């Protein structure tokens, strides 16, 4: 079957909620993908910042296969082995206190919001607390996560959403402080805004949020779903700022393609919020996904994946800055580590990503005008050069 027939086949039965790029991928190898007609692509999208180790990283598939042969799923009513290791490694990497594994990013957000609300409920003896979230944020598509997502277009058809959410401007401390009141139980933001257009938090903003939350006993929730797991050259982006959240959310690269997320709490919230009966999930943290999480951490630690990101970031930034210099269509670059955005002007950014695909490079977009570059963390200099060359040719005229 050729790609056109396959695409028609998908659209015949799958709800049309995505305008997909016209390509059917069949397999991956390293940091390359192959479509069903055999064409090869360099992957600088990584399944939206998921495939941190690329495809078939040595040892990863074997660890999954081994677990499949032992035990895929057992209920959270029982203990299992992989979750012990996965939890310990996540706590070690974050230096936080307790983790709860979910099936996705949006569910990690739901859990984080519930934990913040439960803490305030126990403290105050009543419910009715509020949350401050950021304009242009993205936290997911389930109702709770959507309620704190600062994008009117995503929200409006589904209102009324969860009540008690106030929006402030990211990187504007005064704007946040203006939305905080006696009912505020949590402030939630991405450490680096992803979907909104690749905006890293400024150090002043993040330190200011931490101070504000400490003063008023408010839960600081940092969403690390996209920017976490080594992408910025730190396990978690907040580690670059020396600011620690009360709760963080994690997903995407956590399972390197196996669907898993987590919310991770510090000691205060780990001990003082959700209790037996407050929260649960059938699949969350099952042996199969936790075997993936365990192996991801083991590979990161053994093969110094984060050191590699740190070492190559200046080169990636330099090459992208050359594109900014050289092409009138690029207004600037923003980002941290291997989470970079090129601001495109004069042409719709979607045209650039489509052209790149035709030329064998996967890049995605963010916000209205940003070309998002979130490659696997294992790319080499040579692959950066290849990507920059293709991007350069797409940006010409
Ligand atoms: C992708 C993403 C989510 C949602 O994760 P899903 O797994 O798609 O539910 C939430 N927050 C951020 C910052 C994300 O990038």
Tab-separated table of C-alpha atoms and ligand atoms in Angstrom:
chain	number	residue	atom	x	y	z
A	1	UNK	CA	0.000	0.000	0.000
A	2	UNK	CA	1.419	3.408	-0.866
A	3	UNK	CA	1.476	6.310	1.568
A	4	UNK	CA	-1.533	8.057	0.028
A	5	UNK	CA	-3.716	4.975	0.528
A	6	UNK	CA	-2.447	4.558	4.064
A	7	UNK	CA	-3.312	8.154	4.909
A	8	UNK	CA	-6.809	7.703	3.523
A	9	UNK	CA	-7.076	4.517	5.564
A	10	UNK	CA	-6.278	6.366	8.772
A	11	UNK	CA	-8.653	9.236	8.091
A	12	UNK	CA	-11.430	6.711	7.383
A	13	UNK	CA	-11.514	5.502	10.974
A	14	UNK	CA	-9.565	7.891	13.214
A	15	UNK	CA	-11.248	11.026	14.533
A	16	UNK	CA	-9.841	14.029	12.729
A	17	UNK	CA	-8.277	16.023	15.581
A	18	UNK	CA	-4.876	16.456	13.933
A	19	UNK	CA	-3.872	17.988	10.634
A	20	UNK	CA	-1.077	15.512	10.088
A	21	UNK	CA	2.007	15.971	7.953
A	22	UNK	CA	1.626	13.841	4.808
A	23	UNK	CA	3.949	11.006	5.732
A	24	UNK	CA	3.546	7.490	7.142
A	25	UNK	CA	6.442	6.410	9.327
A	26	UNK	CA	7.325	2.777	9.512
A	27	UNK	CA	10.500	2.449	11.562
A	28	UNK	CA	13.258	4.326	13.291
A	29	UNK	CA	16.961	3.751	13.698
A	30	UNK	CA	19.167	5.945	15.871
A	31	UNK	CA	18.016	9.496	15.172
A	32	UNK	CA	16.555	8.651	11.771
A	33	UNK	CA	13.076	7.651	10.662
A	34	UNK	CA	11.980	5.774	7.552
A	35	UNK	CA	8.604	6.216	5.874
A	36	UNK	CA	6.626	3.341	4.399
A	37	UNK	CA	8.074	4.062	0.966
A	38	UNK	CA	11.637	3.786	2.279
A	39	UNK	CA	12.626	7.477	2.430
A	40	UNK	CA	14.975	8.430	5.276
A	41	UNK	CA	14.485	11.455	7.567
A	42	UNK	CA	16.620	13.103	10.236
A	43	UNK	CA	14.416	13.452	13.300
A	44	UNK	CA	14.663	16.790	15.123
A	45	UNK	CA	11.176	16.444	16.587
A	46	UNK	CA	11.660	13.234	18.610
A	47	UNK	CA	7.942	12.487	18.853
A	48	UNK	CA	7.526	15.941	20.480
A	49	UNK	CA	10.456	15.732	22.888
A	50	UNK	CA	9.681	12.115	23.782
A	51	UNK	CA	12.331	9.978	22.065
A	52	UNK	CA	15.257	11.384	24.021
A	53	UNK	CA	17.386	8.344	23.225
A	54	UNK	CA	16.243	8.124	19.619
A	55	UNK	CA	15.186	4.725	18.300
A	56	UNK	CA	16.520	1.327	19.413
A	57	UNK	CA	19.095	2.747	21.799
A	58	UNK	CA	21.400	-0.121	22.858
A	59	UNK	CA	19.842	-2.039	25.724
A	60	UNK	CA	16.517	-0.200	25.830
A	61	UNK	CA	14.404	-2.575	23.733
A	62	UNK	CA	15.978	-5.554	25.476
A	63	UNK	CA	14.934	-4.217	28.876
A	64	UNK	CA	11.349	-3.836	27.634
A	65	UNK	CA	11.294	-7.301	26.094
A	66	UNK	CA	12.639	-8.814	29.277
A	67	UNK	CA	9.865	-7.187	31.282
A	68	UNK	CA	7.181	-8.296	28.824
A	69	UNK	CA	8.323	-11.865	29.337
A	70	UNK	CA	8.089	-11.441	33.120
A	71	UNK	CA	5.019	-9.290	33.844
A	72	UNK	CA	3.336	-6.443	31.946
A	73	UNK	CA	0.686	-5.321	34.373
A	74	UNK	CA	-0.396	-5.878	37.907
A	75	UNK	CA	-2.734	-3.626	39.839
A	76	UNK	CA	-1.552	-0.917	42.208
A	77	UNK	CA	-3.246	-3.010	44.871
A	78	UNK	CA	0.019	-4.977	44.903
A	79	UNK	CA	3.736	-4.211	45.008
A	80	UNK	CA	5.939	-4.841	41.979
A	81	UNK	CA	9.651	-4.709	41.310
A	82	UNK	CA	10.197	-2.164	38.485
A	83	UNK	CA	8.229	0.607	40.226
A	84	UNK	CA	10.588	0.387	43.210
A	85	UNK	CA	13.585	1.117	40.988
A	86	UNK	CA	11.804	3.654	38.780
A	87	UNK	CA	10.607	5.596	41.818
A	88	UNK	CA	14.014	5.542	43.481
A	89	UNK	CA	15.721	6.809	40.341
A	90	UNK	CA	13.215	9.614	39.814
A	91	UNK	CA	13.624	10.709	43.419
A	92	UNK	CA	17.414	10.511	43.110
A	93	UNK	CA	17.448	12.645	39.949
A	94	UNK	CA	15.054	15.266	41.321
A	95	UNK	CA	16.142	15.193	44.960
A	96	UNK	CA	12.464	15.388	45.834
A	97	UNK	CA	10.538	13.104	48.180
A	98	UNK	CA	7.677	11.105	46.630
A	99	UNK	CA	6.484	10.210	43.127
A	100	UNK	CA	3.171	9.080	41.652
A	101	UNK	CA	3.308	7.526	38.176
A	102	UNK	CA	0.611	8.398	35.637
A	103	UNK	CA	-0.096	7.406	32.035
A	104	UNK	CA	0.459	10.805	30.464
A	105	UNK	CA	1.462	14.387	31.033
A	106	UNK	CA	-2.049	15.699	31.414
A	107	UNK	CA	-2.728	13.157	34.168
A	108	UNK	CA	0.434	14.235	35.967
A	109	UNK	CA	-0.997	17.777	35.984
A	110	UNK	CA	-4.331	16.518	37.329
A	111	UNK	CA	-2.531	14.801	40.179
A	112	UNK	CA	-0.384	17.835	40.964
A	113	UNK	CA	-3.457	20.077	41.128
A	114	UNK	CA	-5.257	17.614	43.388
A	115	UNK	CA	-2.256	17.363	45.720
A	116	UNK	CA	-2.034	21.174	46.020
A	117	UNK	CA	-5.758	21.432	46.702
A	118	UNK	CA	-5.699	18.625	49.257
A	119	UNK	CA	-2.817	20.215	51.172
A	120	UNK	CA	-4.682	23.540	51.393
A	121	UNK	CA	-7.904	21.737	52.336
A	122	UNK	CA	-6.174	19.976	55.227
A	123	UNK	CA	-4.432	23.159	56.325
A	124	UNK	CA	-7.536	25.385	56.226
A	125	UNK	CA	-10.228	22.858	57.016
A	126	UNK	CA	-12.240	23.833	53.939
A	127	UNK	CA	-12.171	23.682	50.144
A	128	UNK	CA	-12.637	26.540	47.649
A	129	UNK	CA	-9.008	27.297	46.819
A	130	UNK	CA	-7.731	28.962	43.683
A	131	UNK	CA	-4.875	28.434	41.285
A	132	UNK	CA	-2.791	30.947	39.373
A	133	UNK	CA	-1.660	29.829	35.907
A	134	UNK	CA	0.137	31.562	33.046
A	135	UNK	CA	-1.006	33.025	29.756
A	136	UNK	CA	0.346	31.080	26.751
A	137	UNK	CA	0.948	28.024	28.918
A	138	UNK	CA	0.181	24.459	27.930
A	139	UNK	CA	-0.524	21.751	30.474
A	140	UNK	CA	-2.660	19.213	28.627
A	141	UNK	CA	-6.100	18.410	27.263
A	142	UNK	CA	-8.022	16.836	30.122
A	143	UNK	CA	-10.450	19.180	31.848
A	144	UNK	CA	-8.285	20.024	34.870
A	145	UNK	CA	-5.125	20.556	32.836
A	146	UNK	CA	-7.053	22.502	30.214
A	147	UNK	CA	-8.397	24.725	32.994
A	148	UNK	CA	-4.860	25.933	33.726
A	149	UNK	CA	-3.833	26.144	30.052
A	150	UNK	CA	-3.560	29.764	28.968
A	151	UNK	CA	-4.869	29.391	25.450
A	152	UNK	CA	-8.420	30.626	24.825
A	153	UNK	CA	-8.746	28.707	21.583
A	154	UNK	CA	-8.122	25.374	23.364
A	155	UNK	CA	-10.392	26.264	26.278
A	156	UNK	CA	-13.468	28.094	25.048
A	157	UNK	CA	-15.564	25.283	23.513
A	158	UNK	CA	-15.303	23.306	26.730
A	159	UNK	CA	-16.270	25.910	29.280
A	160	UNK	CA	-17.251	25.940	32.063
A	161	UNK	CA	-13.985	24.321	33.055
A	162	UNK	CA	-12.618	23.904	36.565
A	163	UNK	CA	-13.347	27.141	38.428
A	164	UNK	CA	-11.018	29.229	40.535
A	165	UNK	CA	-8.220	29.680	38.005
A	166	UNK	CA	-6.678	33.097	37.429
A	167	UNK	CA	-4.221	33.838	34.644
A	168	UNK	CA	-1.103	35.966	34.863
A	169	UNK	CA	1.717	36.797	32.459
A	170	UNK	CA	4.692	34.450	32.358
A	171	UNK	CA	7.964	36.160	33.310
A	172	UNK	CA	6.070	39.026	34.918
A	173	UNK	CA	6.194	38.677	38.679
A	174	UNK	CA	3.956	41.661	39.371
A	175	UNK	CA	1.271	40.249	37.152
A	176	UNK	CA	1.387	36.987	39.148
A	177	UNK	CA	1.366	38.760	42.502
A	178	UNK	CA	-1.720	40.690	41.379
A	179	UNK	CA	-3.649	37.433	40.915
A	180	UNK	CA	-2.647	35.927	44.259
A	181	UNK	CA	-5.100	36.201	47.146
A	182	UNK	CA	-5.936	34.402	50.389
A	183	UNK	CA	-7.553	31.554	48.484
A	184	UNK	CA	-4.553	30.823	46.252
A	185	UNK	CA	-3.233	27.306	46.869
A	186	UNK	CA	-0.948	26.882	43.868
A	187	UNK	CA	0.961	28.690	41.150
A	188	UNK	CA	1.607	26.523	38.120
A	189	UNK	CA	3.950	27.181	35.218
A	190	UNK	CA	6.286	25.489	32.811
A	191	UNK	CA	9.933	26.113	33.614
A	192	UNK	CA	10.397	26.608	29.872
A	193	UNK	CA	7.145	27.250	28.022
A	194	UNK	CA	6.975	24.755	25.156
A	195	UNK	CA	3.809	24.888	23.031
A	196	UNK	CA	3.515	28.603	23.764
A	197	UNK	CA	6.677	29.319	21.757
A	198	UNK	CA	9.811	28.188	23.673
A	199	UNK	CA	10.112	30.808	26.404
A	200	UNK	CA	12.519	29.978	29.253
A	201	UNK	CA	11.588	31.461	32.614
A	202	UNK	CA	13.896	34.282	33.624
A	203	UNK	CA	15.907	33.635	36.806
A	204	UNK	CA	14.251	36.652	38.477
A	205	UNK	CA	10.809	35.298	37.676
A	206	UNK	CA	11.440	31.803	39.013
A	207	UNK	CA	13.206	33.005	42.159
A	208	UNK	CA	10.423	35.538	42.639
A	209	UNK	CA	7.745	32.827	42.334
A	210	UNK	CA	9.572	30.707	44.883
A	211	UNK	CA	9.763	33.626	47.312
A	212	UNK	CA	6.080	34.488	46.815
A	213	UNK	CA	5.047	30.857	47.378
A	214	UNK	CA	7.203	30.577	50.512
A	215	UNK	CA	5.783	33.781	51.979
A	216	UNK	CA	2.165	32.755	51.483
A	217	UNK	CA	2.390	28.954	51.851
A	218	UNK	CA	1.426	28.471	48.190
A	219	UNK	CA	2.386	25.335	46.246
A	220	UNK	CA	4.798	26.021	43.388
A	221	UNK	CA	4.059	23.507	40.625
A	222	UNK	CA	6.625	23.407	37.830
A	223	UNK	CA	5.609	21.570	34.673
A	224	UNK	CA	8.712	19.759	33.386
A	225	UNK	CA	6.816	17.520	30.987
A	226	UNK	CA	8.547	18.928	27.908
A	227	UNK	CA	11.656	20.623	29.278
A	228	UNK	CA	12.568	17.899	31.798
A	229	UNK	CA	14.577	14.699	31.513
A	230	UNK	CA	17.848	16.218	30.415
A	231	UNK	CA	16.592	18.360	27.561
A	232	UNK	CA	17.974	21.618	28.960
A	233	UNK	CA	21.267	20.080	30.060
A	234	UNK	CA	19.900	19.304	33.527
A	235	UNK	CA	17.669	16.473	34.590
A	236	UNK	CA	15.041	19.111	35.304
A	237	UNK	CA	15.209	22.672	34.021
A	238	UNK	CA	14.600	24.170	37.465
A	239	UNK	CA	17.918	22.711	38.558
A	240	UNK	CA	19.592	25.301	36.322
A	241	UNK	CA	17.966	28.077	38.371
A	242	UNK	CA	18.600	26.754	41.862
A	243	UNK	CA	14.838	27.000	42.448
A	244	UNK	CA	13.023	23.918	43.676
A	245	UNK	CA	9.308	23.365	43.120
A	246	UNK	CA	6.952	21.872	45.704
A	247	UNK	CA	5.542	19.602	43.028
A	248	UNK	CA	6.818	18.968	39.530
A	249	UNK	CA	5.251	17.116	36.659
A	250	UNK	CA	7.141	14.914	34.270
A	251	UNK	CA	6.204	12.810	31.218
A	252	UNK	CA	7.251	12.809	27.533
A	253	UNK	CA	10.896	11.615	27.642
A	254	UNK	CA	10.442	9.838	30.981
A	255	UNK	CA	9.630	6.574	29.204
A	256	UNK	CA	11.422	7.302	25.918
A	257	UNK	CA	8.263	6.381	23.977
A	258	UNK	CA	6.520	4.186	26.511
A	259	UNK	CA	3.518	6.205	27.753
A	260	UNK	CA	4.271	7.293	31.299
A	261	UNK	CA	4.218	10.448	33.383
A	262	UNK	CA	4.658	11.332	37.008
A	263	UNK	CA	4.054	14.029	39.547
A	264	UNK	CA	6.793	14.336	42.095
A	265	UNK	CA	6.369	16.008	45.480
A	266	UNK	CA	8.729	17.479	48.033
A	267	UNK	CA	8.607	16.298	51.619
A	268	UNK	CA	5.972	18.810	52.677
A	269	UNK	CA	3.503	17.828	49.954
A	270	UNK	CA	4.591	14.194	49.887
A	271	UNK	CA	3.637	13.818	53.532
A	272	UNK	CA	0.830	16.377	53.777
A	273	UNK	CA	-1.494	16.038	50.784
A	274	UNK	CA	-2.902	12.960	49.026
A	275	UNK	CA	-3.688	9.955	51.212
A	276	UNK	CA	-5.077	6.464	50.550
A	277	UNK	CA	-8.382	6.845	48.746
A	278	UNK	CA	-7.612	10.332	47.358
A	279	UNK	CA	-6.115	9.350	44.038
A	280	UNK	CA	-5.523	6.339	41.822
A	281	UNK	CA	-4.980	4.914	38.362
A	282	UNK	CA	-5.348	1.416	36.951
A	283	UNK	CA	-2.335	1.423	34.657
A	284	UNK	CA	-0.170	4.128	36.210
A	285	UNK	CA	3.245	2.847	37.228
A	286	UNK	CA	2.694	-0.690	36.021
A	287	UNK	CA	5.695	-3.022	35.704
A	288	UNK	CA	6.066	-2.505	31.962
A	289	UNK	CA	6.227	1.293	31.969
A	290	UNK	CA	8.388	1.335	35.077
A	291	UNK	CA	10.871	-1.033	33.451
A	292	UNK	CA	11.138	1.624	30.722
A	293	UNK	CA	11.595	4.462	33.225
A	294	UNK	CA	14.220	2.480	35.131
A	295	UNK	CA	16.139	1.764	31.929
A	296	UNK	CA	15.933	5.381	30.757
A	297	UNK	CA	17.533	6.574	34.004
A	298	UNK	CA	20.151	3.815	33.891
A	299	UNK	CA	21.128	4.772	30.332
A	300	UNK	CA	21.172	8.505	31.171
A	301	UNK	CA	23.484	7.844	34.103
A	302	UNK	CA	25.753	5.268	32.491
A	303	UNK	CA	26.149	6.990	29.125
A	304	UNK	CA	26.260	10.571	30.483
A	305	UNK	CA	23.422	11.728	28.245
A	306	UNK	CA	23.036	15.031	30.095
A	307	UNK	CA	26.753	15.794	29.870
A	308	UNK	CA	26.434	15.239	26.127
A	309	UNK	CA	23.611	17.812	25.949
A	310	UNK	CA	25.716	20.300	27.927
A	311	UNK	CA	28.711	19.744	25.676
A	312	UNK	CA	26.802	20.132	22.417
A	313	UNK	CA	24.466	22.975	23.376
A	314	UNK	CA	26.932	25.783	22.550
A	315	UNK	CA	27.455	24.259	19.106
A	316	UNK	CA	23.720	23.877	18.433
A	317	UNK	CA	23.135	27.466	19.578
A	318	UNK	CA	25.989	28.786	17.462
A	319	UNK	CA	24.740	27.052	14.326
A	320	UNK	CA	21.160	28.252	14.919
A	321	UNK	CA	22.410	31.788	15.540
A	322	UNK	CA	24.100	31.629	12.147
A	323	UNK	CA	20.660	31.001	10.625
A	324	UNK	CA	19.334	34.057	12.470
A	325	UNK	CA	22.208	36.151	11.083
A	326	UNK	CA	21.920	34.863	7.566
A	327	UNK	CA	18.204	34.713	6.875
A	328	UNK	CA	15.786	37.641	6.851
A	329	UNK	CA	12.974	35.218	7.644
A	330	UNK	CA	14.380	34.444	11.076
A	331	UNK	CA	13.829	37.101	13.718
A	332	UNK	CA	15.630	35.400	16.573
A	333	UNK	CA	16.356	32.348	18.670
A	334	UNK	CA	15.188	31.382	22.157
A	335	UNK	CA	15.738	28.302	24.251
A	336	UNK	CA	17.767	26.220	26.627
A	337	UNK	CA	19.865	23.187	25.762
A	338	UNK	CA	18.200	20.981	23.170
A	339	UNK	CA	14.919	22.849	23.461
A	340	UNK	CA	15.276	25.662	20.961
A	341	UNK	CA	12.972	27.890	18.969
A	342	UNK	CA	13.595	29.979	15.875
A	343	UNK	CA	11.195	32.870	15.489
A	344	UNK	CA	10.041	32.959	11.872
A	345	UNK	CA	8.770	36.088	10.139
A	346	UNK	CA	7.481	36.941	6.652
A	347	UNK	CA	6.413	33.326	5.975
A	348	UNK	CA	4.031	31.022	7.849
A	349	UNK	CA	6.150	28.799	10.075
A	350	UNK	CA	4.148	25.749	8.947
A	351	UNK	CA	5.513	26.220	5.447
A	352	UNK	CA	9.066	25.926	6.727
A	353	UNK	CA	8.389	22.706	8.635
A	354	UNK	CA	6.604	21.226	5.593
A	355	UNK	CA	9.497	22.115	3.311
A	356	UNK	CA	11.931	20.591	5.807
A	357	UNK	CA	9.955	17.363	5.804
A	358	UNK	CA	10.144	17.202	2.026
A	359	UNK	CA	13.902	17.612	2.329
A	360	UNK	CA	14.150	14.836	4.910
A	361	UNK	CA	14.177	16.749	8.206
A	362	UNK	CA	11.533	16.605	10.919
A	363	UNK	CA	10.994	19.838	12.842
A	364	UNK	CA	7.772	21.014	14.441
A	365	UNK	CA	6.243	24.358	15.294
A	366	UNK	CA	5.268	26.082	18.544
A	367	UNK	CA	3.018	29.077	19.090
A	368	UNK	CA	2.127	31.110	16.029
A	369	UNK	CA	5.560	31.691	14.543
A	370	UNK	CA	8.178	29.494	16.153
A	371	UNK	CA	10.063	26.616	14.614
A	372	UNK	CA	10.604	24.181	17.486
A	373	UNK	CA	13.824	22.188	17.615
A	374	UNK	CA	13.649	19.323	20.122
A	375	UNK	CA	15.933	16.593	18.757
A	376	UNK	CA	16.796	13.338	20.491
A	377	UNK	CA	19.425	14.089	23.133
A	378	UNK	CA	21.886	11.753	21.432
A	379	UNK	CA	22.423	13.731	18.216
A	380	UNK	CA	25.978	14.466	17.101
A	381	UNK	CA	27.657	17.583	15.685
A	382	UNK	CA	27.418	16.071	12.253
A	383	UNK	CA	23.646	15.730	12.585
A	384	UNK	CA	23.350	19.312	13.818
A	385	UNK	CA	25.232	20.378	10.682
A	386	UNK	CA	22.894	18.357	8.476
A	387	UNK	CA	19.803	19.829	10.132
A	388	UNK	CA	21.131	23.385	9.885
A	389	UNK	CA	21.954	22.908	6.222
A	390	UNK	CA	18.444	21.683	5.438
A	391	UNK	CA	16.864	24.445	7.517
A	392	UNK	CA	19.023	26.997	5.733
A	393	UNK	CA	17.808	25.820	2.346
A	394	UNK	CA	14.169	25.944	3.568
A	395	UNK	CA	14.605	29.506	4.811
A	396	UNK	CA	15.942	30.752	1.501
A	397	UNK	CA	13.413	32.841	-0.440
B	1	LIG	C1	2.946	17.675	26.248
B	1	LIG	C2	2.759	18.512	27.452
B	1	LIG	C3	1.733	18.249	28.382
B	1	LIG	C4	0.682	17.189	28.161
B	1	LIG	O1	1.209	15.902	28.122
B	1	LIG	P1	0.355	14.723	27.447
B	1	LIG	O2	1.189	13.503	27.667
B	1	LIG	O3	0.162	15.072	26.009
B	1	LIG	O4	-0.943	14.650	28.181
B	1	LIG	C5	1.676	19.034	29.510
B	1	LIG	N1	2.570	20.009	29.738
B	1	LIG	C6	3.559	20.277	28.868
B	1	LIG	C7	4.537	21.359	29.184
B	1	LIG	C8	3.682	19.551	27.694
B	1	LIG	O5	4.650	19.853	26.820
